Short mmCIF file of C-alpha atoms and ligand atoms in Angstrom, two decimals:
data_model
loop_
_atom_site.label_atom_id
_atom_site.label_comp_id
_atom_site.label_asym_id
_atom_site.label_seq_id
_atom_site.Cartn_x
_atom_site.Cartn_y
_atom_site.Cartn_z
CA UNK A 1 8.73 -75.86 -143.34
CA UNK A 2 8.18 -72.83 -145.87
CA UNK A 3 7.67 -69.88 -144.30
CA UNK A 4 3.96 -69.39 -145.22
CA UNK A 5 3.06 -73.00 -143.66
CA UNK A 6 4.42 -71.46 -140.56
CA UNK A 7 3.08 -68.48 -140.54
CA UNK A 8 -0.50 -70.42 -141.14
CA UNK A 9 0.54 -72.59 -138.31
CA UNK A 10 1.06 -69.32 -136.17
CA UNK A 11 -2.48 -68.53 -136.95
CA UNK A 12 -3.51 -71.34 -134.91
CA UNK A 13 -3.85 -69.68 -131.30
CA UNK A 14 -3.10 -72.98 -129.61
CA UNK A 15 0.07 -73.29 -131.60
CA UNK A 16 0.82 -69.60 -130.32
CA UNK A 17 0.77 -70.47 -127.35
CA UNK A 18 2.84 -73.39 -126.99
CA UNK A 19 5.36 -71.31 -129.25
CA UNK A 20 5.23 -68.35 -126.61
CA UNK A 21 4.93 -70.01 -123.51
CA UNK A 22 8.48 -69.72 -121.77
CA UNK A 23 10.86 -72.40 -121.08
CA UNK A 24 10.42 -73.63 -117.62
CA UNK A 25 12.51 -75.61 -115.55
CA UNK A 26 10.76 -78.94 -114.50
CA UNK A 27 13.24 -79.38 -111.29
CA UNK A 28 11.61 -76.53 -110.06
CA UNK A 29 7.50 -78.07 -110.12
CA UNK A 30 6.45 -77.30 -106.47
CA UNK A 31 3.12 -79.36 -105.56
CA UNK A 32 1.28 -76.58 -104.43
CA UNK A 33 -1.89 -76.82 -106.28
CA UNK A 34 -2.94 -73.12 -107.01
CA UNK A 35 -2.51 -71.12 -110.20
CA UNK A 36 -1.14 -68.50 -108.40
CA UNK A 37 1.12 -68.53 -105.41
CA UNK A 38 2.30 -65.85 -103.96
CA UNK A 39 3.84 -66.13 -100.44
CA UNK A 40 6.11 -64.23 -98.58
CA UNK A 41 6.28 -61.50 -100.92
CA UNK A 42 8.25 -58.18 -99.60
CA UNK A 43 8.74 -54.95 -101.33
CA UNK A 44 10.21 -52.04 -99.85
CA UNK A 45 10.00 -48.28 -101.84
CA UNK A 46 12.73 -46.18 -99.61
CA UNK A 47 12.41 -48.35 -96.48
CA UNK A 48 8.40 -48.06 -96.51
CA UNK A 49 7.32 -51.60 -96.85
CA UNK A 50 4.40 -51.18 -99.69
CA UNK A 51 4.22 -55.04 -99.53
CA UNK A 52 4.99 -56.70 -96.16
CA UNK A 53 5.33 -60.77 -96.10
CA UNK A 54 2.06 -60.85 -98.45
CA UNK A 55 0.84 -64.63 -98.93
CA UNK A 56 -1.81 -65.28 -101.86
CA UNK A 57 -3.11 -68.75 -103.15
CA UNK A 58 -5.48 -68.24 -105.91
CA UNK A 59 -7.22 -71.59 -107.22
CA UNK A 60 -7.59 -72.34 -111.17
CA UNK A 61 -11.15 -70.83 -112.15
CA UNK A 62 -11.48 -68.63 -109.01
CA UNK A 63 -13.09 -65.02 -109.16
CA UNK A 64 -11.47 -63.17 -106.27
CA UNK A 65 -11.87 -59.45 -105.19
CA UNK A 66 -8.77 -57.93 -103.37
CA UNK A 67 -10.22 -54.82 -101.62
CA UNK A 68 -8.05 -52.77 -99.57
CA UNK A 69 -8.20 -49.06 -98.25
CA UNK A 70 -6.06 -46.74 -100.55
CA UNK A 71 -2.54 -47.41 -100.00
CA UNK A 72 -2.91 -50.87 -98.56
CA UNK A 73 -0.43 -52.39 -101.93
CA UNK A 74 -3.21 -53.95 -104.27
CA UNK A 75 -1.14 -52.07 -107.48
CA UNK A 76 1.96 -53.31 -106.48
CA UNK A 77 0.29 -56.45 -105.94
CA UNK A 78 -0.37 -56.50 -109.03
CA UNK A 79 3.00 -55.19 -110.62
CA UNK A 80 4.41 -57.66 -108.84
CA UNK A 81 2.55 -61.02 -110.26
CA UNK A 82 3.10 -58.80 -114.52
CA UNK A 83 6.74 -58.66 -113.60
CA UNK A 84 6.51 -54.70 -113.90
CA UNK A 85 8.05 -54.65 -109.96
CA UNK A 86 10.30 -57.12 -108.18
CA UNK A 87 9.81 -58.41 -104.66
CA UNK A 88 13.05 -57.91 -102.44
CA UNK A 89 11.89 -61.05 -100.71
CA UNK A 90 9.64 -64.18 -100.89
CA UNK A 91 8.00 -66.16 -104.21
CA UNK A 92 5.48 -65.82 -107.05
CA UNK A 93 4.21 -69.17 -109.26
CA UNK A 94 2.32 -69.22 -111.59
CA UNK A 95 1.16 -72.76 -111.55
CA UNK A 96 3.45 -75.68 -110.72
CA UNK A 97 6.03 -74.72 -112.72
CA UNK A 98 6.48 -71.02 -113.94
CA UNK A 99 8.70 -68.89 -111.64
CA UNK A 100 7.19 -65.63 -112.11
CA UNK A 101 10.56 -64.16 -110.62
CA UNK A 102 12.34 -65.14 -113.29
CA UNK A 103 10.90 -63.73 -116.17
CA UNK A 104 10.43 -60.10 -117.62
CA UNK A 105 6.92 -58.41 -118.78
CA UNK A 106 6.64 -59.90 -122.30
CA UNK A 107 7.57 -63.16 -121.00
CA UNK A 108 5.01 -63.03 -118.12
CA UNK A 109 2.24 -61.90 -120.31
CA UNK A 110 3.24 -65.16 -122.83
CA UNK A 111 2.89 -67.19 -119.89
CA UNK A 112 -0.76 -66.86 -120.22
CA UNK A 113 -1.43 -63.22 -117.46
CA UNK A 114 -3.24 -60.97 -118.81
CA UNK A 115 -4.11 -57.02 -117.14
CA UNK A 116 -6.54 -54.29 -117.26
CA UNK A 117 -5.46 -51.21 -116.63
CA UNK A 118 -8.27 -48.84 -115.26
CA UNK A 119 -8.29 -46.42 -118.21
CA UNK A 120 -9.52 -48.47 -121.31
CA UNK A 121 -6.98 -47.94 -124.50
CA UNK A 122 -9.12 -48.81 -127.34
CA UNK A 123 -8.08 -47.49 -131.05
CA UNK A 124 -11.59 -45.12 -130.91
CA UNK A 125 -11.15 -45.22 -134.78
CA UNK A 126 -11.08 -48.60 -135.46
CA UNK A 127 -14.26 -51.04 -135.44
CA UNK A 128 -14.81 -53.33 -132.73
CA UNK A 129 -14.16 -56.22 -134.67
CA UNK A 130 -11.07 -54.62 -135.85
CA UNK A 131 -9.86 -53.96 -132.25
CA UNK A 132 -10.49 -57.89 -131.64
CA UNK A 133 -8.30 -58.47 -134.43
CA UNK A 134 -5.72 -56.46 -133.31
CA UNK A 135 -5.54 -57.43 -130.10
CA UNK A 136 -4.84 -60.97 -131.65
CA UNK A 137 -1.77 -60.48 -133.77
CA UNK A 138 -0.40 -58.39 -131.16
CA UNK A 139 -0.12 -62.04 -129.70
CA UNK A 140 1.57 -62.68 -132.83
CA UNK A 141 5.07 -63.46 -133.98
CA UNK A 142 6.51 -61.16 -137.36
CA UNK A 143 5.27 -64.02 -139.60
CA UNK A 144 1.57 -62.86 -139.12
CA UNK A 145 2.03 -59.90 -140.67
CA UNK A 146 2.29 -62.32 -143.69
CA UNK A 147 -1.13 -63.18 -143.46
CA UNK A 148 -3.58 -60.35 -145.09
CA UNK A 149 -6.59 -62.58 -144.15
CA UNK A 150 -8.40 -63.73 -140.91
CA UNK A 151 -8.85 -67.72 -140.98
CA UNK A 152 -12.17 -69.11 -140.68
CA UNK A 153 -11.53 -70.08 -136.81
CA UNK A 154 -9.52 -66.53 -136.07
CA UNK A 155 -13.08 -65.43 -136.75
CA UNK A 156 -14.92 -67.75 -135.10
CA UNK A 157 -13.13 -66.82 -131.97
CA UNK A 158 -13.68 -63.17 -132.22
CA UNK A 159 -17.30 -63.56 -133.00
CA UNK A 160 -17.40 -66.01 -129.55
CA UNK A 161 -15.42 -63.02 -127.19
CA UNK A 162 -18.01 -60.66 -129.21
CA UNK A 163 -20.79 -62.61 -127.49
CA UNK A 164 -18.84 -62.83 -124.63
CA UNK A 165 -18.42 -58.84 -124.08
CA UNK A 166 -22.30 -57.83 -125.48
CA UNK A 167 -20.81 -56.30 -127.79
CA UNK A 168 -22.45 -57.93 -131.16
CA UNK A 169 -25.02 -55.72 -132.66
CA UNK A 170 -21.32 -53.13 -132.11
CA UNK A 171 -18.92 -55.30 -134.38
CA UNK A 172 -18.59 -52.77 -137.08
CA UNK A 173 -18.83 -49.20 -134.95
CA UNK A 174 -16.09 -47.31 -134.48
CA UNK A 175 -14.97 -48.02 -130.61
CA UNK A 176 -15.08 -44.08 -130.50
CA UNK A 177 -18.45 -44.68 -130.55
CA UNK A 178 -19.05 -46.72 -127.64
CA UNK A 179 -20.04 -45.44 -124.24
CA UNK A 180 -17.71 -45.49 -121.44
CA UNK A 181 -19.13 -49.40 -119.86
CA UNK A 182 -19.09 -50.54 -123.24
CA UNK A 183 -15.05 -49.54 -123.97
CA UNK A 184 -14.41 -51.39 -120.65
CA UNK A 185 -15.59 -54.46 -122.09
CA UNK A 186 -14.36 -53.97 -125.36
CA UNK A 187 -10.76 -53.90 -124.14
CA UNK A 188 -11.81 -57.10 -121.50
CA UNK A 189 -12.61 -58.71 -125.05
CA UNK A 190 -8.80 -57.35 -126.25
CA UNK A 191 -7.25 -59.21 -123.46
CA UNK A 192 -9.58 -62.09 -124.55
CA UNK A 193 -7.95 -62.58 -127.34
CA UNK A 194 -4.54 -63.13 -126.13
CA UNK A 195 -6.00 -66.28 -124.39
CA UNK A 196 -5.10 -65.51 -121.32
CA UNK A 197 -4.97 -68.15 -118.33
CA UNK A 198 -5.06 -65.33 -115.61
CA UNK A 199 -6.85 -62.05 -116.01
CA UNK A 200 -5.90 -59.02 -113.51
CA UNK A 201 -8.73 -56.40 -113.81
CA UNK A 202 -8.14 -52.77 -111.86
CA UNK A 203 -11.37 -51.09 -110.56
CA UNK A 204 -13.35 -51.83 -114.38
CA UNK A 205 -16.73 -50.23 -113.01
CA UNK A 206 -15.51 -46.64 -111.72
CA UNK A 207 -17.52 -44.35 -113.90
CA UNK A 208 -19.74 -46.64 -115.26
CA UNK A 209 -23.88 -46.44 -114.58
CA UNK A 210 -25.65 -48.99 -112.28
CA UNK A 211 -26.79 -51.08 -115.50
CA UNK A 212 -23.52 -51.24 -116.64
CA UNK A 213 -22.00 -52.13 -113.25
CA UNK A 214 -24.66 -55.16 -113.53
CA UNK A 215 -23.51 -55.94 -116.74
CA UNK A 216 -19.98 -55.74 -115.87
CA UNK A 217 -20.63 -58.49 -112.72
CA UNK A 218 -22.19 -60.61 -115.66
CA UNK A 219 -19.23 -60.78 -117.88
CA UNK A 220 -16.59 -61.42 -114.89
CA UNK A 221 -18.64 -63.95 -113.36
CA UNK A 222 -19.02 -65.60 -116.41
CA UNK A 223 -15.48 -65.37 -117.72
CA UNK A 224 -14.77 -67.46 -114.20
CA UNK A 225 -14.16 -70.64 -113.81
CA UNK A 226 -13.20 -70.77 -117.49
CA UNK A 227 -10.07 -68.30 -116.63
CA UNK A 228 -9.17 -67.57 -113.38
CA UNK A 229 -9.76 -63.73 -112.32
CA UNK A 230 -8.11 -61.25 -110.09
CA UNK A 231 -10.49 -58.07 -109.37
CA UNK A 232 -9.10 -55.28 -107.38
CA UNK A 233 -12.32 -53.16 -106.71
CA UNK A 234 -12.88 -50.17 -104.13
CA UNK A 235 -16.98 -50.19 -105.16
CA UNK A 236 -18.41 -51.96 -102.30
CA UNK A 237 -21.97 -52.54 -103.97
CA UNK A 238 -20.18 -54.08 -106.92
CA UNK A 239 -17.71 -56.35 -105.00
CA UNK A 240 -21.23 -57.17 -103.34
CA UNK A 241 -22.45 -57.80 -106.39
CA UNK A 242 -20.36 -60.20 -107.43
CA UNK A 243 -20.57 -62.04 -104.51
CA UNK A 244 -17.40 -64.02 -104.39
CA UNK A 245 -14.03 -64.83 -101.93
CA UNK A 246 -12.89 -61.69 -100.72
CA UNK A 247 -9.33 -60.87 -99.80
CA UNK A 248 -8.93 -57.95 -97.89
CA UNK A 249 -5.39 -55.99 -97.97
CA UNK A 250 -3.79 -53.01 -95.28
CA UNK A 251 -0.14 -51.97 -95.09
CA UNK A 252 1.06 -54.52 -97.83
CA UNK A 253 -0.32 -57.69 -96.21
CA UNK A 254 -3.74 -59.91 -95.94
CA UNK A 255 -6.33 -58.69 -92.84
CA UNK A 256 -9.17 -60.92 -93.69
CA UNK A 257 -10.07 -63.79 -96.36
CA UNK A 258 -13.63 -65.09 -96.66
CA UNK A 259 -17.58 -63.96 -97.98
CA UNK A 260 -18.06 -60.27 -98.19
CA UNK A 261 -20.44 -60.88 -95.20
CA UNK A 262 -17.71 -62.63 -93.20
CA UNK A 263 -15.27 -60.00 -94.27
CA UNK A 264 -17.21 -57.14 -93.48
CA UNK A 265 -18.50 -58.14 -89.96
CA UNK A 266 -14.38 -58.63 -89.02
CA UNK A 267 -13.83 -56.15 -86.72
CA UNK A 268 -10.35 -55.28 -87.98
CA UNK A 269 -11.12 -54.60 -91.07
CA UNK A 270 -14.09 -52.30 -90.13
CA UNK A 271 -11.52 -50.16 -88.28
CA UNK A 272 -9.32 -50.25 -91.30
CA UNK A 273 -12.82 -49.06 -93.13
CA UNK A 274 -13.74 -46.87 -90.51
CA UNK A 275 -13.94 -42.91 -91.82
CA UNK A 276 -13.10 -44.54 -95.29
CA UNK A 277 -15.57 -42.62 -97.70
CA UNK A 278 -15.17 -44.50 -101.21
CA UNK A 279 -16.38 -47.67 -98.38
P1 ADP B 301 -3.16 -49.34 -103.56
O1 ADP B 301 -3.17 -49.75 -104.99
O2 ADP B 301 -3.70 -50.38 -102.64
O3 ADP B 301 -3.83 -48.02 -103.33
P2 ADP B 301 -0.30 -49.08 -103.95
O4 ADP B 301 0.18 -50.45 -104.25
O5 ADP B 301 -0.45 -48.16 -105.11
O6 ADP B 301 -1.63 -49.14 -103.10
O7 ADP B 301 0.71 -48.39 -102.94
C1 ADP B 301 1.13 -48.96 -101.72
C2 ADP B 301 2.08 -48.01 -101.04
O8 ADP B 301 3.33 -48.01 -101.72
C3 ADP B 301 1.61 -46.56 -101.03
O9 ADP B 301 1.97 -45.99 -99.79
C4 ADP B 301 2.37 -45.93 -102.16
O10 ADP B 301 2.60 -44.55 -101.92
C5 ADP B 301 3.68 -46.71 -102.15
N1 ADP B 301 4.28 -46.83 -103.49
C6 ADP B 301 3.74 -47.52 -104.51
N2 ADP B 301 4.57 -47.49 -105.59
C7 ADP B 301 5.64 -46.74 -105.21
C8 ADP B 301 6.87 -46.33 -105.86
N3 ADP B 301 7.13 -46.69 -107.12
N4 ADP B 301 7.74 -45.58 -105.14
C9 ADP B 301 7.49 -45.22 -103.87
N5 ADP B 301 6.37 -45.58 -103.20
C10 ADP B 301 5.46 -46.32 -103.85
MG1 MG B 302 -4.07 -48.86 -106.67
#
């Protein structure tokens, strides 16, 4: 195969992601049925148990919000499942077969998880479109760089997560020029493009206004079901909002599972709540 053919196969974002996705032992399939499993998980920072015997199922297509007074572990929650921290105890899968344990950032990210950070990193000098398309050869091997031109379905794709994140009538603004709601979804649409199976999504809506707080419900609750989405939220009207299973965290480990409405009339997890202002 000359190098060009592969570097056009490379192109093929399907093909990248067979390429990428890590070798996994199939001795280890467990027959668990979730896309993420997370169960027993422990982490201690100086003897302080940030995560204490933590069990998480999360099904294929779900939308679930992790709330959780300040403290209660939802970060290192969540640097545990990117590979970022490492559990002293217990197990993370990532469906049947990946053993999030065993592999490092990059890897983990290959495997198809995907995180949003709170603070959106855009290039503010670059066009929308052009952040889209950079975003997609960062999921790239060295032989992309070989390619000066987009291919027709390359394009296709970033017009679809352009539709996807409201952001058409924007393609060809600099992402400087966006407002604050707007670069949130922009850099949703970034981690779009790396075709992730898993998205992880930090508090997206603090700062935003009340329209784009709507919006923002929109896009998640549509990306569902086609991905499977993590949302760690401390906006009560926007969890609300989105109207989904909640998971409720304190002192590392799960209080309450269930509706908002269930979650909220649990009486241990108003006393958790109880004097908490952002709640
Ligand atoms: P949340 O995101 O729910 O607010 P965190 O996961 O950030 O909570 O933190 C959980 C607890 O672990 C906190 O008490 C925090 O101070 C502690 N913690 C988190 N990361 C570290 C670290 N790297 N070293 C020491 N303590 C940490
Ligand atoms: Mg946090």
């Amino acid at each position: 195969m000359s190098i060009l053919t592969m570097a056009r196969a490379l192109t093929d974002r399907e093909h990248v992601y067979d390429f990428m996705t890590p070798k996994v032992n199939p001795l280890l399939t467990v027959g668990h049925g979730y896309l993420l499993y997370l169960e027993g998980l422990t982490v201690s920072f100086d003897g302080f148990k940030a995560i204490n015997d933590l069990n998480l199922y999360i099904k294929e297509g779900e939308l679930r919000c992790i709330i959780g007074p300040n403290g209660a572990g939802k970060t290192t929650m969540m640097d545990i499942i990117t590979g970022k921290t490492r559990p002293d105890s217990g197990s993370a899968w990532f469906g049947q077969n990946i053993d999030l344990l065993q592999l490092d950032e990059p890897q983990i990210a290959q495997a198809g998880i995907g995180r949003k950070f709170q603070k959106p990193t855009v290039f503010e000098s670059q066009s929308v479109f052009h952040n889209l398309e950079l975003a997609m050869a960062g999921a790239k091997t060295v032989f992309s760089t070989l390619m000066a031109k987009l291919s027709a379905s390359d394009i296709d794709y970033i017009d679809y997560v352009l539709k996807q994140i409201g952001l058409e009538a924007q393609r060809f603004l600099p992402a400087g020029a966006l407002s604050h709601g707007q670069k949130q979804w922009l850099e949703i649409g970034m981690l779009l493009m790396q075709n992730p199976k898993l998205l992880l999504v930090d508090e997206p809506v603090a700062g935003m206004t009340h329209q784009e707080m709507d919006r923002t419900a929109e896009l998640l609750t549509s990306l569902a079901g086609e991905r499977t989405i993590i949302l760690v939220e401390h906006d009560m009207d926007f969890v609300r909002s989105i109207a989904k299973d909640v998971t409720v965290l304190h002192q590392g480990s799960v209080l309450a599972e269930g509706t908002m409405a269930e979650v909220q009339s649990n009486r241990k997890v108003v006393e958790v709540y109880l004097g908490e202002e952002a709640c």
